[in-house]
PDB file of C-alpha atoms in Angstrom:
ATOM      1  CA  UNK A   1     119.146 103.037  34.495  1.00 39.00           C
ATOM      2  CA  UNK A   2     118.624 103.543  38.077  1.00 45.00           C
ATOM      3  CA  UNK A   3     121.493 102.643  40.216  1.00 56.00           C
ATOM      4  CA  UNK A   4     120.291 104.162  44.039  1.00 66.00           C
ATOM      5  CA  UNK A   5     116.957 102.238  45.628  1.00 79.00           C
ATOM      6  CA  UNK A   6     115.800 104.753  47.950  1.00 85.00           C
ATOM      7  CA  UNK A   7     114.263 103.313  50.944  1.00 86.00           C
ATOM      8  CA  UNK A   8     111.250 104.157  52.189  1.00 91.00           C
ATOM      9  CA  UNK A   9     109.197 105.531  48.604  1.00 92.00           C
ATOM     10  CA  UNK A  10     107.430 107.706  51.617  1.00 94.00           C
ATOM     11  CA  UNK A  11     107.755 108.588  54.758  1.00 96.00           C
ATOM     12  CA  UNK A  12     105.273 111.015  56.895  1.00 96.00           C
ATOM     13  CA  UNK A  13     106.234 112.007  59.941  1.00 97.00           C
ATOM     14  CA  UNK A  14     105.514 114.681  62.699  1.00 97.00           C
ATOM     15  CA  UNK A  15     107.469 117.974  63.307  1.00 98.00           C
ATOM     16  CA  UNK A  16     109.966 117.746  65.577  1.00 97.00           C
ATOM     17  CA  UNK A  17     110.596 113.890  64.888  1.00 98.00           C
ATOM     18  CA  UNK A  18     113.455 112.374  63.051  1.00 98.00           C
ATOM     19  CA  UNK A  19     113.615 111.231  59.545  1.00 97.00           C
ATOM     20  CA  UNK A  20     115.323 108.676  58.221  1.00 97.00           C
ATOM     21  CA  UNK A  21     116.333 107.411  54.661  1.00 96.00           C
ATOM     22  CA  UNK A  22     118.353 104.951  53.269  1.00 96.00           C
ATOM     23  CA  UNK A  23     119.751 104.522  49.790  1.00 95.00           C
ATOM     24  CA  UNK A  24     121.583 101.097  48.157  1.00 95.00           C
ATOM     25  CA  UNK A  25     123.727 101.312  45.166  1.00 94.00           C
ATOM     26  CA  UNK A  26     124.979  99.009  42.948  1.00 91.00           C
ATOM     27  CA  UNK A  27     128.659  99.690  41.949  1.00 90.00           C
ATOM     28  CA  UNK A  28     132.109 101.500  42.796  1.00 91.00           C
ATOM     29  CA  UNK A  29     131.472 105.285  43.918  1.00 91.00           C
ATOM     30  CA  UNK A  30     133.664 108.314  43.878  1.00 90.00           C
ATOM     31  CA  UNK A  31     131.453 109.929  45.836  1.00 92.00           C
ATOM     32  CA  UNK A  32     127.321 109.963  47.231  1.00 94.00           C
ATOM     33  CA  UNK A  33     125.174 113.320  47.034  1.00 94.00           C
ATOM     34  CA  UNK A  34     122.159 113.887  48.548  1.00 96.00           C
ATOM     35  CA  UNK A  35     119.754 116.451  46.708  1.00 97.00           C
ATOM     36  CA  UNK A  36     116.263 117.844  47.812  1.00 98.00           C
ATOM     37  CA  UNK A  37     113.283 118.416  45.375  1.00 97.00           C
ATOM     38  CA  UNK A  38     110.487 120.720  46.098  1.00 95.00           C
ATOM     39  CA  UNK A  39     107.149 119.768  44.133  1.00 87.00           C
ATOM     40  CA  UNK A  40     108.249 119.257  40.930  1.00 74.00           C
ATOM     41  CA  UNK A  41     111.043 121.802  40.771  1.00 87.00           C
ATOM     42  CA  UNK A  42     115.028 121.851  40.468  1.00 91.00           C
ATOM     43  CA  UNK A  43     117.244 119.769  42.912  1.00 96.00           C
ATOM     44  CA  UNK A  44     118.993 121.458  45.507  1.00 96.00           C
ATOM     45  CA  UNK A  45     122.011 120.063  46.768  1.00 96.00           C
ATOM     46  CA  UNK A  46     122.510 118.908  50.441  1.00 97.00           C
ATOM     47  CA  UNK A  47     125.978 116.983  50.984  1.00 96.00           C
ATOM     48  CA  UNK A  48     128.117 115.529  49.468  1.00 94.00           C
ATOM     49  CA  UNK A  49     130.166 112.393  51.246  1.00 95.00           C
ATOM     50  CA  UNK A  50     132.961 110.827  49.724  1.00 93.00           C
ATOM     51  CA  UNK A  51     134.070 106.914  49.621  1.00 94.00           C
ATOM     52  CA  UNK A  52     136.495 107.390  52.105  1.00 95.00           C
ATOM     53  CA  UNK A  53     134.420 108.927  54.579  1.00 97.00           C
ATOM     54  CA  UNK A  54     131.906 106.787  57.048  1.00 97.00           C
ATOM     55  CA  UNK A  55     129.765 110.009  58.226  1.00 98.00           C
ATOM     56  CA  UNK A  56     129.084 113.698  57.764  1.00 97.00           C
ATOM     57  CA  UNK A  57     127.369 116.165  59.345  1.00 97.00           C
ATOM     58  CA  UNK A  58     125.899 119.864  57.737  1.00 96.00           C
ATOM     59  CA  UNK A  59     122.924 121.497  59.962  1.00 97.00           C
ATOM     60  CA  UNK A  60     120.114 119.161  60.666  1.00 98.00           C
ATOM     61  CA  UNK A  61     121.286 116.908  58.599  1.00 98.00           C
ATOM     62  CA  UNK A  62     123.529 113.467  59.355  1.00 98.00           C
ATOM     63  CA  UNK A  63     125.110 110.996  56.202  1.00 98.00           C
ATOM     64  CA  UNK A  64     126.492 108.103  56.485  1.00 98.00           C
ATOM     65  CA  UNK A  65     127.958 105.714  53.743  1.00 98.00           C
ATOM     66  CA  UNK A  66     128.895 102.439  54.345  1.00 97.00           C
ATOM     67  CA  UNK A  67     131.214 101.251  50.965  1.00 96.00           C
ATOM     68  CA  UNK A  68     130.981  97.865  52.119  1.00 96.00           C
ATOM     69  CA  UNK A  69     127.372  97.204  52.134  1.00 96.00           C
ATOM     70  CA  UNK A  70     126.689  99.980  49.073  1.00 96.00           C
ATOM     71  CA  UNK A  71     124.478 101.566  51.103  1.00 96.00           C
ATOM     72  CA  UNK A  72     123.972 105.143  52.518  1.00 97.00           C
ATOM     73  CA  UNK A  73     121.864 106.892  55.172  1.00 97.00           C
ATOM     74  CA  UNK A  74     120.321 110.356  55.129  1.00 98.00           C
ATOM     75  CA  UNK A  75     119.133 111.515  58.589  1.00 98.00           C
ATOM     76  CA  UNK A  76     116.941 115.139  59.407  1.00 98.00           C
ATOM     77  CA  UNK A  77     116.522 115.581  62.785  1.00 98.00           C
ATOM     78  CA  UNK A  78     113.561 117.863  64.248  1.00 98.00           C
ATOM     79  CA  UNK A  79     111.891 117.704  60.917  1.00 98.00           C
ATOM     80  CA  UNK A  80     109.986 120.871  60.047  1.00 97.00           C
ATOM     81  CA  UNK A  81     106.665 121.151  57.694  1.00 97.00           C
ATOM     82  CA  UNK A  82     109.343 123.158  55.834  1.00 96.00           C
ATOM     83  CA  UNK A  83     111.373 119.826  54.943  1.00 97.00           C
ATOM     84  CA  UNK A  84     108.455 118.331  53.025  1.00 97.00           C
ATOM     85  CA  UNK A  85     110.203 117.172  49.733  1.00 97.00           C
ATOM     86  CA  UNK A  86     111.252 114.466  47.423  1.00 97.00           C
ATOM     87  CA  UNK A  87     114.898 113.321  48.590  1.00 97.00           C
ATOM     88  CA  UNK A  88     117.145 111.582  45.830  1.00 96.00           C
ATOM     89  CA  UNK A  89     120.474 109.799  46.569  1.00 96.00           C
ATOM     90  CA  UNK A  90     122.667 110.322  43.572  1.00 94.00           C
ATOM     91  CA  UNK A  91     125.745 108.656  42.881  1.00 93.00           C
ATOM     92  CA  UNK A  92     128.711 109.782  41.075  1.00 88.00           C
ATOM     93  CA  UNK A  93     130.315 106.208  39.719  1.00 82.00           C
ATOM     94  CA  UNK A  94     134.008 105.659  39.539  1.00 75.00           C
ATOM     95  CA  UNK A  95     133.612 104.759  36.065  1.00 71.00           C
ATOM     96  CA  UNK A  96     130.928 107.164  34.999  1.00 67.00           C
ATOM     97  CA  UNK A  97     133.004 110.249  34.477  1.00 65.00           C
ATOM     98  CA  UNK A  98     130.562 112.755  33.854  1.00 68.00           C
ATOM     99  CA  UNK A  99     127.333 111.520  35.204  1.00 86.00           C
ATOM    100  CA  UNK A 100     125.388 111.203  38.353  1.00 91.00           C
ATOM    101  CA  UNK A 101     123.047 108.122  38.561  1.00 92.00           C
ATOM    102  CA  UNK A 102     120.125 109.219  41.092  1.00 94.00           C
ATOM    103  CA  UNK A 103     117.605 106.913  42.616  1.00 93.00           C
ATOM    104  CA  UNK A 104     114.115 107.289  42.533  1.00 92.00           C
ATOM    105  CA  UNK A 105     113.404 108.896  45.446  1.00 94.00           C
ATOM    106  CA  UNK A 106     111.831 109.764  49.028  1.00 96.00           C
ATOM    107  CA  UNK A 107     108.567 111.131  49.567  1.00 96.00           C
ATOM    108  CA  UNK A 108     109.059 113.018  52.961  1.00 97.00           C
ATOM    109  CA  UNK A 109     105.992 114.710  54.558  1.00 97.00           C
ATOM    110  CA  UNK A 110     106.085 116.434  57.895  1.00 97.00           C
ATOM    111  CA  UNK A 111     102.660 117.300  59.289  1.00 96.00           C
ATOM    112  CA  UNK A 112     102.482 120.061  61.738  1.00 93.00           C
TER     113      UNK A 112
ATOM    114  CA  UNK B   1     124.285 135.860  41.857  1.00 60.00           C
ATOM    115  CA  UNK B   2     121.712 134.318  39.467  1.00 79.00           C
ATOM    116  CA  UNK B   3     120.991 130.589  39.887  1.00 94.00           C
ATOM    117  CA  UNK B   4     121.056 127.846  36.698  1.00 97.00           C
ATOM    118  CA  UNK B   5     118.046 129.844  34.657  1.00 97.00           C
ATOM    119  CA  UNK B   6     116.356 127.327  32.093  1.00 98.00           C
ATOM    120  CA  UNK B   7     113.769 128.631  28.948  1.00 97.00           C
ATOM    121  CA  UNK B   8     111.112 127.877  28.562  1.00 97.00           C
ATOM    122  CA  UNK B   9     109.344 127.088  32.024  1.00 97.00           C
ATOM    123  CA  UNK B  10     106.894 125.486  30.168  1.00 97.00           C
ATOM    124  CA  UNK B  11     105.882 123.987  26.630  1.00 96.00           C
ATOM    125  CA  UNK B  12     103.638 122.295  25.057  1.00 98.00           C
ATOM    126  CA  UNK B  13     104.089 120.306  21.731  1.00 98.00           C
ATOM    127  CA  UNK B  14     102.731 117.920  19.705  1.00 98.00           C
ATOM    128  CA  UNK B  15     103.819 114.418  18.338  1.00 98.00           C
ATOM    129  CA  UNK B  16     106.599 114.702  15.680  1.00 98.00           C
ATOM    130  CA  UNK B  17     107.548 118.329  16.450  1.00 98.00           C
ATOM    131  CA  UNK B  18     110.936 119.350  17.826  1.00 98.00           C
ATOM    132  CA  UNK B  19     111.858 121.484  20.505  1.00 98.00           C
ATOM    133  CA  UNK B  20     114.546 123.426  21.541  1.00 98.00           C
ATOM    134  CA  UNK B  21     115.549 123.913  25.533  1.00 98.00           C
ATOM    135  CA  UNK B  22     117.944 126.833  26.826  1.00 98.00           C
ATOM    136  CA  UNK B  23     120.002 126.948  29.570  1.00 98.00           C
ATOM    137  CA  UNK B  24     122.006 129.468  31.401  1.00 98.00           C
ATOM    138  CA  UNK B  25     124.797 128.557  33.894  1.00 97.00           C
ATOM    139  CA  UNK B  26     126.200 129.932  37.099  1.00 96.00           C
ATOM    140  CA  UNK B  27     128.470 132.646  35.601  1.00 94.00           C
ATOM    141  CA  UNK B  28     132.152 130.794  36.060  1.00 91.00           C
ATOM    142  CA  UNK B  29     130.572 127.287  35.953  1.00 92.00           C
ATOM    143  CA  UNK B  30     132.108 125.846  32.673  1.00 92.00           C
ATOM    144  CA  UNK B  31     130.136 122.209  32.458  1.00 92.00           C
ATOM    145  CA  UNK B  32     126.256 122.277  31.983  1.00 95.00           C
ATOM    146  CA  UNK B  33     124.437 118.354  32.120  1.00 95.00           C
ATOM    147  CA  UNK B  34     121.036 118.143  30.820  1.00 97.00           C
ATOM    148  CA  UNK B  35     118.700 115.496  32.972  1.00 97.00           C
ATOM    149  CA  UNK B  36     115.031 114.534  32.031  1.00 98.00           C
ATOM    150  CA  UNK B  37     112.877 113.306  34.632  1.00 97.00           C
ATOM    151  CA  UNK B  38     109.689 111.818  34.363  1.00 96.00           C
ATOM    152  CA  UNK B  39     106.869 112.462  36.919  1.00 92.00           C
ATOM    153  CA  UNK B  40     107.419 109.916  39.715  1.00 90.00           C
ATOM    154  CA  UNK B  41     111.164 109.040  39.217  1.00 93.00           C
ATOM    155  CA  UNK B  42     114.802 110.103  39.531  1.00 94.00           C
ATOM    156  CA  UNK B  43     116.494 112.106  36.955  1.00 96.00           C
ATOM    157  CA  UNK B  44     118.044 110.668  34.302  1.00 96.00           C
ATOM    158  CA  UNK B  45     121.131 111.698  32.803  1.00 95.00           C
ATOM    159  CA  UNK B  46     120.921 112.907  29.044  1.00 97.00           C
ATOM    160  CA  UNK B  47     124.079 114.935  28.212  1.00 94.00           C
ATOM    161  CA  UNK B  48     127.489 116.305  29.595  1.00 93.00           C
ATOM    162  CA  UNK B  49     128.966 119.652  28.077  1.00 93.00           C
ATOM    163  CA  UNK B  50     132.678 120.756  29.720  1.00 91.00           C
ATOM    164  CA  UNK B  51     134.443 123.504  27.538  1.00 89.00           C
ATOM    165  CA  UNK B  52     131.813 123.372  24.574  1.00 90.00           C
ATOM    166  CA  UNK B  53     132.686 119.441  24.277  1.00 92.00           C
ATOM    167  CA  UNK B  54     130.781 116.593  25.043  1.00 92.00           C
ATOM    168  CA  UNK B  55     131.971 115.047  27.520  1.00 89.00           C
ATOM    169  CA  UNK B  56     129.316 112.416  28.415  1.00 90.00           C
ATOM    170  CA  UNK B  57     125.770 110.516  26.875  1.00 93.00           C
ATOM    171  CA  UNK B  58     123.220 108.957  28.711  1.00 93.00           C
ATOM    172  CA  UNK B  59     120.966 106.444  27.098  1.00 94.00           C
ATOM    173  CA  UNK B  60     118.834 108.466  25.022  1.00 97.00           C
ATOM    174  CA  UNK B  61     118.098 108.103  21.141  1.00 97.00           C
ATOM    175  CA  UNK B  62     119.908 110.194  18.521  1.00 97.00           C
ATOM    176  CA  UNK B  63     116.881 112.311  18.329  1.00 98.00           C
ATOM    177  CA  UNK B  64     118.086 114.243  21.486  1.00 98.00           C
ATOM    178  CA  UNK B  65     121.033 116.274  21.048  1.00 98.00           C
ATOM    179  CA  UNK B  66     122.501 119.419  22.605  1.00 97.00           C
ATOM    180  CA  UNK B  67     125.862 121.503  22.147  1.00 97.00           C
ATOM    181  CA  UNK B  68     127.834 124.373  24.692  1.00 97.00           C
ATOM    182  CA  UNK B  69     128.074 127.710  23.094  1.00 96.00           C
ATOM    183  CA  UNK B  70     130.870 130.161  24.076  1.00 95.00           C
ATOM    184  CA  UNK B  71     129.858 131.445  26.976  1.00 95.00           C
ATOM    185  CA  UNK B  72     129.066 128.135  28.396  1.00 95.00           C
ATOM    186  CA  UNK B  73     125.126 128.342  28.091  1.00 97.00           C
ATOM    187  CA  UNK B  74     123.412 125.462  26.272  1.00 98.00           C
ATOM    188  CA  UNK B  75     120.743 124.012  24.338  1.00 98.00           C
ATOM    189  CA  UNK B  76     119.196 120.625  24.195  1.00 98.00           C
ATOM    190  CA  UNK B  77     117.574 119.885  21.387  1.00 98.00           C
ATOM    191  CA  UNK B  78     114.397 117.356  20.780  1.00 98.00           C
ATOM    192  CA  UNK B  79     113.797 115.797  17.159  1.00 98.00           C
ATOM    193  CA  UNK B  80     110.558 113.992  15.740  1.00 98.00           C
ATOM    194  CA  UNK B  81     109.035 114.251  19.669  1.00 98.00           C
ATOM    195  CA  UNK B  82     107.190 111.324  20.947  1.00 98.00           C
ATOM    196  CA  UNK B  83     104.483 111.189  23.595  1.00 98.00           C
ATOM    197  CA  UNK B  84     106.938 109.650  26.539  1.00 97.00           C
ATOM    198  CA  UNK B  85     109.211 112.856  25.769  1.00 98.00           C
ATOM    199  CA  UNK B  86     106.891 114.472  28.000  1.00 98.00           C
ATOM    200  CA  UNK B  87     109.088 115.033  31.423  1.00 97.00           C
ATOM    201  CA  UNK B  88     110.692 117.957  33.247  1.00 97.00           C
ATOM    202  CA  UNK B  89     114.136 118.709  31.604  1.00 98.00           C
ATOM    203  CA  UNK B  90     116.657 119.445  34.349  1.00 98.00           C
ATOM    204  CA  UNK B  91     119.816 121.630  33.389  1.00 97.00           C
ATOM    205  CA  UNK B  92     122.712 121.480  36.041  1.00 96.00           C
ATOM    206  CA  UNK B  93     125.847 123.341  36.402  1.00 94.00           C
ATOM    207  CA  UNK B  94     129.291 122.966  37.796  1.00 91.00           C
ATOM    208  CA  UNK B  95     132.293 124.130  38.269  1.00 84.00           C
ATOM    209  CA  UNK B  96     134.794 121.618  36.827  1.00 77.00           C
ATOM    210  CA  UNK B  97     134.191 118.952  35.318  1.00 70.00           C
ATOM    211  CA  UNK B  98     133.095 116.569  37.708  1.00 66.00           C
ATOM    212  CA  UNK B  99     129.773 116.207  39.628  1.00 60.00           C
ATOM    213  CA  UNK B 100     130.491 117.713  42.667  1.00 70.00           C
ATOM    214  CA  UNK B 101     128.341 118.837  43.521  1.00 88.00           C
ATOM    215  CA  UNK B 102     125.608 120.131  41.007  1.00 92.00           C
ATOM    216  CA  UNK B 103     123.485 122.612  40.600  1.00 94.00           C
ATOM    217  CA  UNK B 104     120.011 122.979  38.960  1.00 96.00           C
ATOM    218  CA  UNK B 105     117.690 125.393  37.516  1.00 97.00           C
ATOM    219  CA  UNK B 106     113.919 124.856  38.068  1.00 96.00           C
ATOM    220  CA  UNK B 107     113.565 122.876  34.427  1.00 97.00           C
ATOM    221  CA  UNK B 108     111.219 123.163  31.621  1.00 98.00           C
ATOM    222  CA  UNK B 109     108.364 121.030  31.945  1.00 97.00           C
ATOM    223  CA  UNK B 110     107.489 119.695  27.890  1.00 98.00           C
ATOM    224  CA  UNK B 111     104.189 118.338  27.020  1.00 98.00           C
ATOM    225  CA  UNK B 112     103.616 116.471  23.795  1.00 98.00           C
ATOM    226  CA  UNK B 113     100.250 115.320  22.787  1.00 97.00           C
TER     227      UNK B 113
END
């Protein structure tokens, strides 16, 4: 079963313009990954952010998680036709032990 | 260093066949997870292998099964195939035994008609 709801199922944006998504789990985490998908290929990992942490920062890219509301953020600033992509949340559940549960996904197009 | 490498890229099979994946890890990652994900959706977990043990099932039917060899690549196996089998097979590596974070080769994509 799915446990993330990504938020928007697509997004298309501009270069140079900021994208936002936003993810909503169900249950306790460990932690909350973020992974990228090019056209049908393998994830790639993006960050990682753990329960106790509220934000994180790698590159272009901002996370926040907010335990309380079982929700999480995923924020690319000056998007690039490069960063066109499927983006899953995935969550690694406290009770889970060997699984991640991923959402179904964003749809992210940048036009140049 | 090589990536997760997965064999076949592609297959094709037909109803009531069975099928065989392959997977290679990152050399010193000791836990392979097999996902499936059907066009339009999130992965799906299938299997967890630490140290040639199971360590985790998703919900899947006994038809799907998989085991760790020795030198930590893997295999997941596909009995009596049925037409909503067809999905890209993801197979992920890690360090430990945990999920953080994971890493994926580009999948086999399985047809059955």
């Amino acid at each position: 079963s799915q446990q993330g709801e990504e938020d928007p199922q697509a997004l298309s944006i501009q270069e140079g313009e900021n994208a936002t998504m936003n993810c909503s789990y169900k249950t306790s985490i460990n932690n909350l990954q973020w992974y990228r998908q090019n056209s049908g290929r393998g994830l790639v990992h993006l960050i990682l952010i753990r329960s106790n942490e509220r934000e994180k920062h790698s590159g272009r890219l901002r996370v926040t998680l907010d335990t309380s509301k079982k929700s999480s953020s995923l924020l690319i600033t000056a998007s690039r036709a490069a960063d066109t992509a499927s983006y899953f949340c995935a969550t690694d559940e406290e009770t889970s032990g060997s699984r991640l549960t991923f959402g179904e996904g964003t749809q992210l197009t940048v036009n140049p | 260093d090589a990536g997760v490498t997965q064999s076949p890229t592609h297959l094709i099979k037909t109803r009531g066949q069975h099928v065989t994946l392959r997977c290679s890890p990152i050399s010193g990652h000791k836990s392979v997870s097999w996902y499936q994900q059907v066009l339009g959706q999130g992965p799906q977990f299938i299997f967890q292998y630490y140290e040639k043990e199971e360590r985790g099932r998703g919900n899947f039917p006994d038809r799907f099964s998989a085991r760790q060899f020795p030198n930590y690549s893997s295999e997941l196996n596909v009995n009596a195939l049925l037409l909503g089998d067809s999905a890209l097979y993801l197979c992920a590596s890690s360090a430990g035994q945990g999920n953080s974070p994971l890493h994926f080769g580009n999948g086999t994509r399985l047809t059955v008609t």
